[in-house]
Coordinates of C-alpha atoms and ligand atoms in Angstrom, one line a residue:
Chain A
X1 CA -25.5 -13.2 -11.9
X2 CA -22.2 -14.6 -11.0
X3 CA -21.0 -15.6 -14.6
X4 CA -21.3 -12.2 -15.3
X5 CA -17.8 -10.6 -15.7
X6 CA -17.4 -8.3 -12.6
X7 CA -14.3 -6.0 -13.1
X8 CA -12.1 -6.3 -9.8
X9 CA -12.6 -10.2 -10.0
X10 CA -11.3 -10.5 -13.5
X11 CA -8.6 -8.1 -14.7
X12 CA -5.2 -7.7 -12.5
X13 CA -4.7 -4.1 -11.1
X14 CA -1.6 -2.3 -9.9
X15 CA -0.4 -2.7 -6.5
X16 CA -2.7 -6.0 -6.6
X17 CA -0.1 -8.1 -4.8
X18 CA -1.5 -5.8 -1.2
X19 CA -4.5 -4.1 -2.8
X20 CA -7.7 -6.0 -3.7
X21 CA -9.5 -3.1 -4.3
X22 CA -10.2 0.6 -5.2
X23 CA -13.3 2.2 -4.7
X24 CA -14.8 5.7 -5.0
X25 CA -18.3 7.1 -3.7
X26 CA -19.9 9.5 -4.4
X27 CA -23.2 10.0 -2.4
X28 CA -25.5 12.7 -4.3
X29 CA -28.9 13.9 -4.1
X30 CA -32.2 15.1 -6.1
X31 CA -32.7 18.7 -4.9
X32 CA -36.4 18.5 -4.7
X33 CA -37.6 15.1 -3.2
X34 CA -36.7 14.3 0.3
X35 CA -34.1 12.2 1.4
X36 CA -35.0 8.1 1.1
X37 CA -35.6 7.7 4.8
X38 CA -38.1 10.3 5.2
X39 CA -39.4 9.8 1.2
X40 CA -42.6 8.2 1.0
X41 CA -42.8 5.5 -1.7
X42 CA -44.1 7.6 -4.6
X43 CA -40.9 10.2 -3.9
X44 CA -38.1 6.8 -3.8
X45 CA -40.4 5.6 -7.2
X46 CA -39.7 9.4 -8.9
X47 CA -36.1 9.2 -7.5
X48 CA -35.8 6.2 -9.2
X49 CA -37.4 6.8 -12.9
X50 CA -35.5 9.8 -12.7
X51 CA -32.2 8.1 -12.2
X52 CA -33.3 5.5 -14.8
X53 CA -33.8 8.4 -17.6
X54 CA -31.0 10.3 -17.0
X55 CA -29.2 6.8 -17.0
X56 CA -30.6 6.2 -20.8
X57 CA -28.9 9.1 -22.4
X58 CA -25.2 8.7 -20.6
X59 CA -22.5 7.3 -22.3
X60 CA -19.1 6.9 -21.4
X61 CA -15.5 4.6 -21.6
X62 CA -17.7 2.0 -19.6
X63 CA -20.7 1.1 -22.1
X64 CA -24.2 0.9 -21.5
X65 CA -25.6 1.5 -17.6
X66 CA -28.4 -1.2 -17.1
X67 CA -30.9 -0.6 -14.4
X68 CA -31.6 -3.3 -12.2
X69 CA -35.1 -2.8 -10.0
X70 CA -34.1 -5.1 -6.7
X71 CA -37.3 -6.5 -6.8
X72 CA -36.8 -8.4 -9.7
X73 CA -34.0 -10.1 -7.7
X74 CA -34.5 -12.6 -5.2
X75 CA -32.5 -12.9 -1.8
X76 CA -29.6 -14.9 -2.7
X77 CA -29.0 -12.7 -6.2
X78 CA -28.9 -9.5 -3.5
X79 CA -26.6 -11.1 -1.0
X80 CA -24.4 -12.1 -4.1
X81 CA -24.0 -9.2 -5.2
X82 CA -23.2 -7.8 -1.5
X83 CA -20.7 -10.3 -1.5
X84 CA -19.0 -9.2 -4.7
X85 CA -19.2 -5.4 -3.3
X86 CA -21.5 -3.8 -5.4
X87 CA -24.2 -3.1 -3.1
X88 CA -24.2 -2.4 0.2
X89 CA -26.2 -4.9 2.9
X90 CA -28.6 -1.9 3.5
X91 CA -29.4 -1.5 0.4
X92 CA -30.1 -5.1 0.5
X93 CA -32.3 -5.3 2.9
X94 CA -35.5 -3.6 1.5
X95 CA -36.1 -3.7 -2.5
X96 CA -38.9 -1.6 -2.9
X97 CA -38.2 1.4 -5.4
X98 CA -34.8 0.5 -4.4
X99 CA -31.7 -1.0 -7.4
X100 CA -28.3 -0.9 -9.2
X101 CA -27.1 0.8 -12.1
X102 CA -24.5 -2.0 -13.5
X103 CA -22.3 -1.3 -16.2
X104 CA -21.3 -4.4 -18.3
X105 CA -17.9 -4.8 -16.9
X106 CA -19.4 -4.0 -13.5
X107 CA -17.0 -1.6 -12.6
X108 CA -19.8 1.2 -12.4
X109 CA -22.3 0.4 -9.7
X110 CA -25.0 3.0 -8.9
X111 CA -27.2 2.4 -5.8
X112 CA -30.5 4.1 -6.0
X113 CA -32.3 5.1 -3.1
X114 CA -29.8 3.6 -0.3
X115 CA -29.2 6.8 2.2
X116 CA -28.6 8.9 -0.2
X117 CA -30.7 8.5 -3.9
X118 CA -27.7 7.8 -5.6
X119 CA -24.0 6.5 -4.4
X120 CA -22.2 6.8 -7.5
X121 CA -19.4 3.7 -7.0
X122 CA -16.3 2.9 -9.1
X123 CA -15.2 -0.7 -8.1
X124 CA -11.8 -1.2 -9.7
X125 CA -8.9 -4.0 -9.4
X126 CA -5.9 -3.1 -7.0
X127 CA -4.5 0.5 -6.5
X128 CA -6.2 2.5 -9.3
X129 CA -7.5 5.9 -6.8
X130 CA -7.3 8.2 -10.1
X131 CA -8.6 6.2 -12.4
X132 CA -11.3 5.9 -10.3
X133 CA -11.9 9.0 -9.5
X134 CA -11.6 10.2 -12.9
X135 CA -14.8 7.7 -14.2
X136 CA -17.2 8.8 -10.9
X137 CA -16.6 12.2 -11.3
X138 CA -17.3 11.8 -15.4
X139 CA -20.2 10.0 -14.1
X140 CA -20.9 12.5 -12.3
X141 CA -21.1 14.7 -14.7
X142 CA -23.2 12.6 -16.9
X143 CA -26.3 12.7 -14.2
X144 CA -25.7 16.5 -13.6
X145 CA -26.8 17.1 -17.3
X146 CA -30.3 16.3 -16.7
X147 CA -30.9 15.8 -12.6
X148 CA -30.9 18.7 -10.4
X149 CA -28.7 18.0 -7.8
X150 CA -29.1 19.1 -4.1
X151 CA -26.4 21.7 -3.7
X152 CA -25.0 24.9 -1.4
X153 CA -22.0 27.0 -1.9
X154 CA -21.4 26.7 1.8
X155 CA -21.8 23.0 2.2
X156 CA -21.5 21.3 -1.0
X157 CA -23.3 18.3 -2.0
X158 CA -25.9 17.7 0.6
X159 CA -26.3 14.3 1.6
X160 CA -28.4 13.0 4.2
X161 CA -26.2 11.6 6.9
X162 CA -23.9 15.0 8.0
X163 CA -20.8 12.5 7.7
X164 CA -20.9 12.9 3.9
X165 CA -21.6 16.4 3.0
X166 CA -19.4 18.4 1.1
X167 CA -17.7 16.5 -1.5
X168 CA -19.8 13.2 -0.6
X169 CA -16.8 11.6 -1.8
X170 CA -15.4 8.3 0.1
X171 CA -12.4 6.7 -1.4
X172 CA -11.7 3.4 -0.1
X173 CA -8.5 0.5 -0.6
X174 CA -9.0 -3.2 0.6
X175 CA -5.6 -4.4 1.7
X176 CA -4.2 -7.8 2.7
X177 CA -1.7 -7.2 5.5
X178 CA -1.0 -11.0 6.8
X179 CA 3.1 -10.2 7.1
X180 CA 2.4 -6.9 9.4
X181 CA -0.2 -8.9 11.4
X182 CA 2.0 -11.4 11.9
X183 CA 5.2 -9.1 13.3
X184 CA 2.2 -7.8 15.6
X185 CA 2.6 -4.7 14.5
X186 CA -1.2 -4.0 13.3
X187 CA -2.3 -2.4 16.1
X188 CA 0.4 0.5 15.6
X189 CA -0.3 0.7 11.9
X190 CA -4.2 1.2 12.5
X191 CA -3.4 3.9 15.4
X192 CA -1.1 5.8 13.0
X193 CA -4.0 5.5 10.2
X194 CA -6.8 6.5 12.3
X195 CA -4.5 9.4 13.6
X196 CA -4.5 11.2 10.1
X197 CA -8.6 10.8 9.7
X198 CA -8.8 7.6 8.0
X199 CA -11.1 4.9 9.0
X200 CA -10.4 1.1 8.9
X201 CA -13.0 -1.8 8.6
X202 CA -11.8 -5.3 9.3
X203 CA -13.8 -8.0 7.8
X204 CA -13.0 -10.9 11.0
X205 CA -14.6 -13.3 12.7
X206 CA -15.6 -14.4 16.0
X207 CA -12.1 -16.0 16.9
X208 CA -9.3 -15.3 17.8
X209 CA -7.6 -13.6 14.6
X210 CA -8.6 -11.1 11.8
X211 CA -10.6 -13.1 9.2
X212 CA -8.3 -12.9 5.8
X213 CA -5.9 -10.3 7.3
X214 CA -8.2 -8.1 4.9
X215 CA -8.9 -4.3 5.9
X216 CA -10.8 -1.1 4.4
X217 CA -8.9 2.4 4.8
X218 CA -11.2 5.1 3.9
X219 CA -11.4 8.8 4.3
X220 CA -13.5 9.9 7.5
X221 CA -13.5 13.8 6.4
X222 CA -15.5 14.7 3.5
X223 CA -16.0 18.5 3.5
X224 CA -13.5 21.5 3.6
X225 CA -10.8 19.5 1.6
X226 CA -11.1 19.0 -1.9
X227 CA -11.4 15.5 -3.6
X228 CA -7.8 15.3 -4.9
X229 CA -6.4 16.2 -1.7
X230 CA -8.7 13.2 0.3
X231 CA -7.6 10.9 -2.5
X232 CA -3.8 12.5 -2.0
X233 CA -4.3 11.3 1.3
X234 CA -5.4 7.7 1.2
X235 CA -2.7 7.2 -1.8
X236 CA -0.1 8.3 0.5
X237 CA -1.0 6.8 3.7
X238 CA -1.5 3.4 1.4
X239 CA 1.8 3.9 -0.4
X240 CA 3.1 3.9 3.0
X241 CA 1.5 0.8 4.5
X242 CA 2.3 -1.1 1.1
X243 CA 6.2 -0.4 2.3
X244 CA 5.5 -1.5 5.3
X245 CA 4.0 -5.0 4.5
X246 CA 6.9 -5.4 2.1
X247 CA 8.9 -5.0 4.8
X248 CA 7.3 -7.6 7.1
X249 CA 7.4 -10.1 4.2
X250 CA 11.1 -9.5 3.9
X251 CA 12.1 -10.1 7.8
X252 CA 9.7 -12.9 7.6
X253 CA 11.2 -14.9 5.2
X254 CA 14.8 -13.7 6.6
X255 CA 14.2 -15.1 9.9
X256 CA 11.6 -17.8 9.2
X257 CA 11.3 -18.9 6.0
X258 CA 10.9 -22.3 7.0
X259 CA 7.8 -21.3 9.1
X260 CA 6.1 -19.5 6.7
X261 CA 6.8 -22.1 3.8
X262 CA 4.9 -25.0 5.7
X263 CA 1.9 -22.4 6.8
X264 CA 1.3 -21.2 2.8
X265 CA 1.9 -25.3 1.9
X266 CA -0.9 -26.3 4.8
X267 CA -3.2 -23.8 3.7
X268 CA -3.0 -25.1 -0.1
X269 CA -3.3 -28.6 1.0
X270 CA -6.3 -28.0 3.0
X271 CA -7.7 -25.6 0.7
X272 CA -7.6 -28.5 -2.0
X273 CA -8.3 -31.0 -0.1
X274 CA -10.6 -29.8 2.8
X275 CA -14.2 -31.5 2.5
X276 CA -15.3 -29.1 4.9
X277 CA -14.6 -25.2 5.4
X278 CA -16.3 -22.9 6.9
X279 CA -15.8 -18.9 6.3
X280 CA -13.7 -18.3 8.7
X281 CA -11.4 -20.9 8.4
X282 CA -11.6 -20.5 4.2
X283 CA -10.6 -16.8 4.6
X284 CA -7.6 -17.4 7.2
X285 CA -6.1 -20.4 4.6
X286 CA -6.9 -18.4 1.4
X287 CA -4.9 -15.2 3.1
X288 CA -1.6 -17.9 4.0
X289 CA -2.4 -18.7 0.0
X290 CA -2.0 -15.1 -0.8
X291 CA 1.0 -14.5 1.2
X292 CA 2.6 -17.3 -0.7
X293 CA 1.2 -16.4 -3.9
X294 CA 3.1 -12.9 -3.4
X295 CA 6.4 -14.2 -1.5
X296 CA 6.9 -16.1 -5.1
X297 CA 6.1 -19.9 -2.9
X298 CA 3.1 -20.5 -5.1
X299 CA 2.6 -20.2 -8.9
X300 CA -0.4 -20.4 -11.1
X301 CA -2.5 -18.6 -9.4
X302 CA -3.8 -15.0 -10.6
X303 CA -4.8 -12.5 -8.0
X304 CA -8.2 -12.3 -9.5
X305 CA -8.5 -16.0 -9.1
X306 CA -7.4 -15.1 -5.3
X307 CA -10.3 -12.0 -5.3
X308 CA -12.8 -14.2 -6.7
X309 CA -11.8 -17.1 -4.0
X310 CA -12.2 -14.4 -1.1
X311 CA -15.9 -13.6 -2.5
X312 CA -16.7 -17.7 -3.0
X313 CA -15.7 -17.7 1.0
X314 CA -18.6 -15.6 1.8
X315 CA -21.6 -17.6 3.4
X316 CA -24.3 -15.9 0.8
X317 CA -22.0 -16.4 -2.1
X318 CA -22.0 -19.8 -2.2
X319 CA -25.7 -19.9 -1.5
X320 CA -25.7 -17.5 -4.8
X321 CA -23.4 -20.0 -6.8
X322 CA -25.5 -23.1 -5.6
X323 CA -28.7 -20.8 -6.5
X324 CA -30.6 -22.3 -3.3
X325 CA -31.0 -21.6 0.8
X326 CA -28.1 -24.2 2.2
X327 CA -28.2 -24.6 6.2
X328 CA -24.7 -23.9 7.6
X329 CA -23.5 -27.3 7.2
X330 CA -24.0 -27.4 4.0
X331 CA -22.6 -24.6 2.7
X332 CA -19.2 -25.7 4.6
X333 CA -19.8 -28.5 2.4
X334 CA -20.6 -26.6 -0.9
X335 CA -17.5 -23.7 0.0
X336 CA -14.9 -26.6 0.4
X337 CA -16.3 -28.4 -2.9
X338 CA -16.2 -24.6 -4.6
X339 CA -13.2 -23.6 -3.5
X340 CA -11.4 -27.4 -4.9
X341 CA -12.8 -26.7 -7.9
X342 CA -11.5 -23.3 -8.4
X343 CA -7.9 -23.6 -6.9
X344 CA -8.0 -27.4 -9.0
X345 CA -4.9 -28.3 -10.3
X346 CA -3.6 -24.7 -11.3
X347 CA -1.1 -23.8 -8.4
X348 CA 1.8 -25.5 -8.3
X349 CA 5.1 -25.7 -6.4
X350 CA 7.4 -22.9 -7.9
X351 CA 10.4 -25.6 -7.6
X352 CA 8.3 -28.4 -9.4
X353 CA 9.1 -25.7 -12.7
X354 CA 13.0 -26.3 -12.3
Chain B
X1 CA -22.7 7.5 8.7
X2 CA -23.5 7.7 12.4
X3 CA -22.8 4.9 14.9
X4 CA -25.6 2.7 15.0
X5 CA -25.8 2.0 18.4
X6 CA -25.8 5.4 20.1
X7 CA -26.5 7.5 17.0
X8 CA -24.8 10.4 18.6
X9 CA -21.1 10.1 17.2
X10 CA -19.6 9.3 13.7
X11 CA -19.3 5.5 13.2
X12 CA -15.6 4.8 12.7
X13 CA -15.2 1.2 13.6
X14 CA -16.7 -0.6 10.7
X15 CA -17.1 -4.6 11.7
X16 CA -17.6 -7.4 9.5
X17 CA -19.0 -10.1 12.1
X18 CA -19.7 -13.7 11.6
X19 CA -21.5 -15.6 14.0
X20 CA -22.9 -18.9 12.6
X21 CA -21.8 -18.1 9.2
X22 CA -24.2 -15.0 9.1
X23 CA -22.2 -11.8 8.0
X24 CA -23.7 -9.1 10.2
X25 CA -22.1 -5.7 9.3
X26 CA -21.7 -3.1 12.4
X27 CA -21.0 0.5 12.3
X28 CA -20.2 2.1 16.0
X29 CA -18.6 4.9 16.9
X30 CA -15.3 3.8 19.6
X31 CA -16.8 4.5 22.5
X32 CA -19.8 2.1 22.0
X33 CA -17.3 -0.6 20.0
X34 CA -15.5 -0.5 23.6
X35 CA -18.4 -0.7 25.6
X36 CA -20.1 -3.6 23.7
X37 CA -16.7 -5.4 23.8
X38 CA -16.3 -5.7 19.9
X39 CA -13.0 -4.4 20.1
X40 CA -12.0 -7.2 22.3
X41 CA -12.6 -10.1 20.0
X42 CA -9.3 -9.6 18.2
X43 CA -7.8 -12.1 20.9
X44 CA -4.4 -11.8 21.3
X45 CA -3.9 -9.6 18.6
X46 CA -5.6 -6.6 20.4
X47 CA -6.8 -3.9 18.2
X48 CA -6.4 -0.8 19.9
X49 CA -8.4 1.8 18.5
X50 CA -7.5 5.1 19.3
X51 CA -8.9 7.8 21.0
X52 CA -9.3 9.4 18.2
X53 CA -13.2 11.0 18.7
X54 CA -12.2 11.7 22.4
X55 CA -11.8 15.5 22.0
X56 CA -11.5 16.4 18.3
X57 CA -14.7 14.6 17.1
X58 CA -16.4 15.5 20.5
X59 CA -19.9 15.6 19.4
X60 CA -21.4 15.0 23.3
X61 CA -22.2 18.6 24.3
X62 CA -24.2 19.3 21.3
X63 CA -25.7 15.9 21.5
X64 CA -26.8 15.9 24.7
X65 CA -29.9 13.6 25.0
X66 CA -30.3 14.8 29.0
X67 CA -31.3 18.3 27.8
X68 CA -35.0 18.9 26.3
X69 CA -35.1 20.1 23.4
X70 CA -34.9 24.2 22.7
X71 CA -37.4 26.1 20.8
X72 CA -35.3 26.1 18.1
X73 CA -34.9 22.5 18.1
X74 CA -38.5 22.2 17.9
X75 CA -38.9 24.4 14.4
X76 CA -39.5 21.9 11.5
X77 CA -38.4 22.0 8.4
X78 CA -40.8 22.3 5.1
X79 CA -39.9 18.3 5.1
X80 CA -41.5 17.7 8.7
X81 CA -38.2 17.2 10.5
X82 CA -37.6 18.6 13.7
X83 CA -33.9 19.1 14.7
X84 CA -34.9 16.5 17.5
X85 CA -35.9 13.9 14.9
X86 CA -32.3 14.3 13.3
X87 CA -31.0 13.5 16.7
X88 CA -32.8 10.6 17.2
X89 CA -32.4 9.9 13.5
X90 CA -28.8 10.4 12.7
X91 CA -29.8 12.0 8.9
X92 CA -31.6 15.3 7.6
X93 CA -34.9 15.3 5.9
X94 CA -34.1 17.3 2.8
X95 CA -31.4 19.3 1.2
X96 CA -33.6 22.5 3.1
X97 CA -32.5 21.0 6.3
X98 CA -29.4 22.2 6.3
X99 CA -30.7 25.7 5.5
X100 CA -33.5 24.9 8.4
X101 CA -30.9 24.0 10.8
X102 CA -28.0 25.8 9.2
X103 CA -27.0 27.1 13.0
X104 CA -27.2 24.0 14.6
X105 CA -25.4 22.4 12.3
X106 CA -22.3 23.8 11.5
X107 CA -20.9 22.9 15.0
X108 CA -21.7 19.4 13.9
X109 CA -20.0 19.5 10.7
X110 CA -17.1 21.1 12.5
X111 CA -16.7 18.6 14.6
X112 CA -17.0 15.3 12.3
X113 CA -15.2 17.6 9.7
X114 CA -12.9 19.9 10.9
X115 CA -14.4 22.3 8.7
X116 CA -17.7 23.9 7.7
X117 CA -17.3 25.2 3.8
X118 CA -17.0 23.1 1.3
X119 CA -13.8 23.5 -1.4
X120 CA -13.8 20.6 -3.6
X121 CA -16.1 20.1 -6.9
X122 CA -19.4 22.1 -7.8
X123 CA -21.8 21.3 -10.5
X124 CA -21.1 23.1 -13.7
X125 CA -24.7 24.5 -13.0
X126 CA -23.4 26.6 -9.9
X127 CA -20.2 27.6 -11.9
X128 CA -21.6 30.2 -13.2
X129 CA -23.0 31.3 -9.6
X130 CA -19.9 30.9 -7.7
X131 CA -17.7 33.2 -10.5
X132 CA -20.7 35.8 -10.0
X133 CA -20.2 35.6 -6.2
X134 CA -17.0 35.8 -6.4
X135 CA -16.6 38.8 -8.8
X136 CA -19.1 40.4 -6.2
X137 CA -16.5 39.9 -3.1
X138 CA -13.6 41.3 -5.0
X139 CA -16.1 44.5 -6.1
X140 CA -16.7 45.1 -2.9
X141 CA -13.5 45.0 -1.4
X142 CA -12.2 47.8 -4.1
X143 CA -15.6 49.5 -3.2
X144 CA -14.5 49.9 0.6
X145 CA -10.8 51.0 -0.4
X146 CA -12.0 53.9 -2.7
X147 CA -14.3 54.9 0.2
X148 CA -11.4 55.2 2.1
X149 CA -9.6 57.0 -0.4
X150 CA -12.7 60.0 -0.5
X151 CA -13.1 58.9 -4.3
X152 CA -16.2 59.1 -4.3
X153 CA -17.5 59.3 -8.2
X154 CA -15.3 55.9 -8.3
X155 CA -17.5 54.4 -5.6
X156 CA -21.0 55.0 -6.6
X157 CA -19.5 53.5 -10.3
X158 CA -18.5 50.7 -8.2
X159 CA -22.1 50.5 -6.5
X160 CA -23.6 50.6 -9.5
X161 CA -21.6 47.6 -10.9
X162 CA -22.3 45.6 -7.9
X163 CA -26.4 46.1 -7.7
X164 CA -26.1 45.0 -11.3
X165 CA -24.5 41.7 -10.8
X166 CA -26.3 41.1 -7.7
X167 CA -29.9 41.5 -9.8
X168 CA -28.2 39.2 -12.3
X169 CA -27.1 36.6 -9.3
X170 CA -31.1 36.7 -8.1
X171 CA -32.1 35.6 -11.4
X172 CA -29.6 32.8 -11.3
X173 CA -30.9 31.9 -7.9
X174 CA -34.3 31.8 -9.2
X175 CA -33.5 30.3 -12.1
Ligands
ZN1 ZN1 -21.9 5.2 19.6
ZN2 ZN1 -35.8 19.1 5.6

């Protein structure tokens, strides 16, 4: 599972320097069988052949879609592939009738039967909103050729949560945002967000700061505007937050260069030479790598390689990679030993070059 | 999605947790992220939320678990849902649901949404639908202008045309 190529952990996007990731959703429905938490198990088992038929005759840019049944997939495959973002940890959670469309590159992930029988996801590198949108909606259109969906004039594409009906459409961007968080001014930037209908998602931990500096924008409202404007809207409000972490990088290393320089050199020494991380502490060091990676302190390292680090972080990750149950201890162990191997000997000091 | 501790309001605090190196994922609306104290983990960063549900996404008066339910609140759907069960639920039944509880509903959607009709993409399978619907409205409004002009041969042409794409829009429906 975790050789396999996986799109926004291998290729560089745009914007990457900020943006993890790009994702589109689009939650849709089979008109005649009930939604999966009212479906009984022969409704989520028709739901599912259905999907898998339709799936056999679609082609498109992204190859062949492969169906993967959860149950053929034990608990540590599932929570690696939450931890790589192409399923969510409901769908998880219960495996029966339940799986994953996968394209090869993995940029096409298709829940089946999670709240809604399908979520159509595009899981791109960086800032890449229309290309995104452009493959779900083709997608889209792929499944529409032979499934029925459930549909109304008045309210769109009916979905079974009310939150999603409409255009079912949520667009989402993972940003790193270390330089605003560190000028304190996060806690503007996520009133001003949430002020024009967005919602953010911070991935922290029980301390003091934000785990990884790392946050979700996504669109709250999905009916009465049309896709292009909600993806206008996340584009701009991002464009705008982009300038604004550029802009906290610059006054930083204006008025404390030194400061920042020994925090982005502590976390690479400790990153490759820590015998003992856990999560928390892993994602706070690997987001002072970043920063340094992207203030030009640090070479050698790719942003994939930094997107791939962020998943290896994850508790259930390394539990995937190490393909057994590890008590906490040991996977502090394992993620330290992981994340040495992987960072190795490839960054470098940038003045080292001269 | 619907915040999973109250199940009344739209979930717009999304939280990664870890406790123990266990990833525990938490969707609440702000009112219940406040009152559970989630908020208040950010330490001396302090993550503010906004008010933002506090008046425009103020779903309490529809949702208000106090009241019993109506008789309409009691009619299921063909699926077996009550509009009570979608309370307690947080999710519909079936796409019939929101024909079910189409008058319920659009108060809800109005306030998660801001809206009620949807604008963005349709199936090509409705296409066809929507332009018939469409050509209908337009009919009609040039029906009630000639009636108000006393042309009255003009208007029963214009009746005529109308019946006859309406038939044709039944079939579609059916179809
Ligand atoms: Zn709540
Ligand atoms: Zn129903």
């Amino acid at each position: 599972m975790d050789k396999k190529a996986c799109k926004w952990l291998e290729d560089p996007g745009p914007q990457q320097e900020i943006v993890l990731s790009t994702r589109i959703r689009l939650a849709r429905n089979i008109a005649t069988l009930p939604f999966p938490q009212v479906a009984k198990p022969q409704d989520l088992a028709q739901v599912a052949s259905q999907v898998r038929q339709s799936a056999e005759n679609i082609q498109g840019p992204w190859g062949k879609l492969h169906y993967q049944p959860l149950e053929e997939l034990g608990v540590l495959q599932r929570k690696s592939m939450v931890a790589k973002h192409l399923i969510s940890p409901q769908l998880a959670q219960e495996a029966e009738n339940r799986g994953v469309l996968l394209s090869p590159e993995q940029e096409l992930a298709v829940m089946v039967n999670e709240e809604d029988h399908l979520r159509i996801q595009v899981l791109l590198p960086g800032l890449d909103l229309d290309r995104a949108w452009a493959l779900a909606s083709q997608l889209d259109d792929s499944f529409e050729e032979s499934l029925d969906f459930a549909f109304s004039e008045e309210h769109g594409y009916l979905t079974a949560c009310p939150t999603n009906v409409g255009t079912g459409i949520r667009a989402s961007v993972m940003v790193h945002l270390p330089a605003i968080t560190m000028v304190n001014q996060i806690k503007q930037l996520i009133h001003g967000v949430t002020q024009v209908g967005l919602a953010v998602r911070g991935l922290y931990g029980e301390g003091t700061e934000v785990v990884g500096n790392i946050y979700q924008l996504s669109n709250q409202v999905t009916l009465g505007r049309t896709e292009a404007e909600i993806i206008e809207n996340i584009r701009s409000v991002t464009g705008q937050i982009l300038e604004q972490e550029q802009q906290a990088r610059g006054v930083l290393l204006g008025n404390a260069k030194a400061q920042i320089e020994d925090r982005v050199y502590r976390a690479y020494g400790i990153l490759t030479q820590a015998r003992i991380l856990s999560t928390q502490e892993a994602m706070s060091l690997l987001s002072d790598l970043r920063l340094g990676v992207g203030l030009g302190l640090i070479g050698g390292i790719s942003y994939p390689q930094l997107n791939q680090l962020v998943v290896t972080a994850q508790p259930s990750a390394v539990q995937g990679i190490m393909e057994r149950e590890l008590d906490p201890q040991q996977r502090d162990y394992y993620r330290a030993a992981l994340i040495r191997e992987r960072l190795g000997d490839k960054a470098r000091e940038k003045g080292e070059n001269k | 999605m619907m915040c999973e501790e109250c199940k009344k309001r739209p979930a717009s605090v999304h939280l990664t947790k870890i406790v123990n190196n266990q990833k525990t994922e938490m969707h609440l609306c702000e009112q219940c992220a406040q009152e559970r104290g989630e908020l208040g983990f950010m330490g001396n960063i302090q993550i503010n939320f906004p008010n933002l549900l506090s008046g425009f996404f103020d779903l309490d008066q529809h949702f208000n678990v106090e009241a019993p339910p109506t008789k309409e609140e009691q009619e299921r759907c063909s699926c077996g849902l009550s509009f009570n069960d979608f309370r307690e639920l947080g999710q519909l039944g079936c796409s019939s649901c929101y024909r079910t509880f189409g008058q319920q509903i659009d108060p809800i959607l109005r306030r998660i949404h801001g809206h009620t009709r949807h604008t963005g993409k349709v199936p090509r399978k409705h296409e066809g639908k929507l332009s018939l619907q469409r050509k209908i409205q337009s009919l009609r409004q040039e029906l009630n202008e000639v009636v108000s002009r006393e042309e009255y041969e003009k208007a029963a042409q214009l009746r005529d045309e109308i019946h006859g794409l309406e038939k044709e829009l039944g079939g579609e429906q059916n179809g």
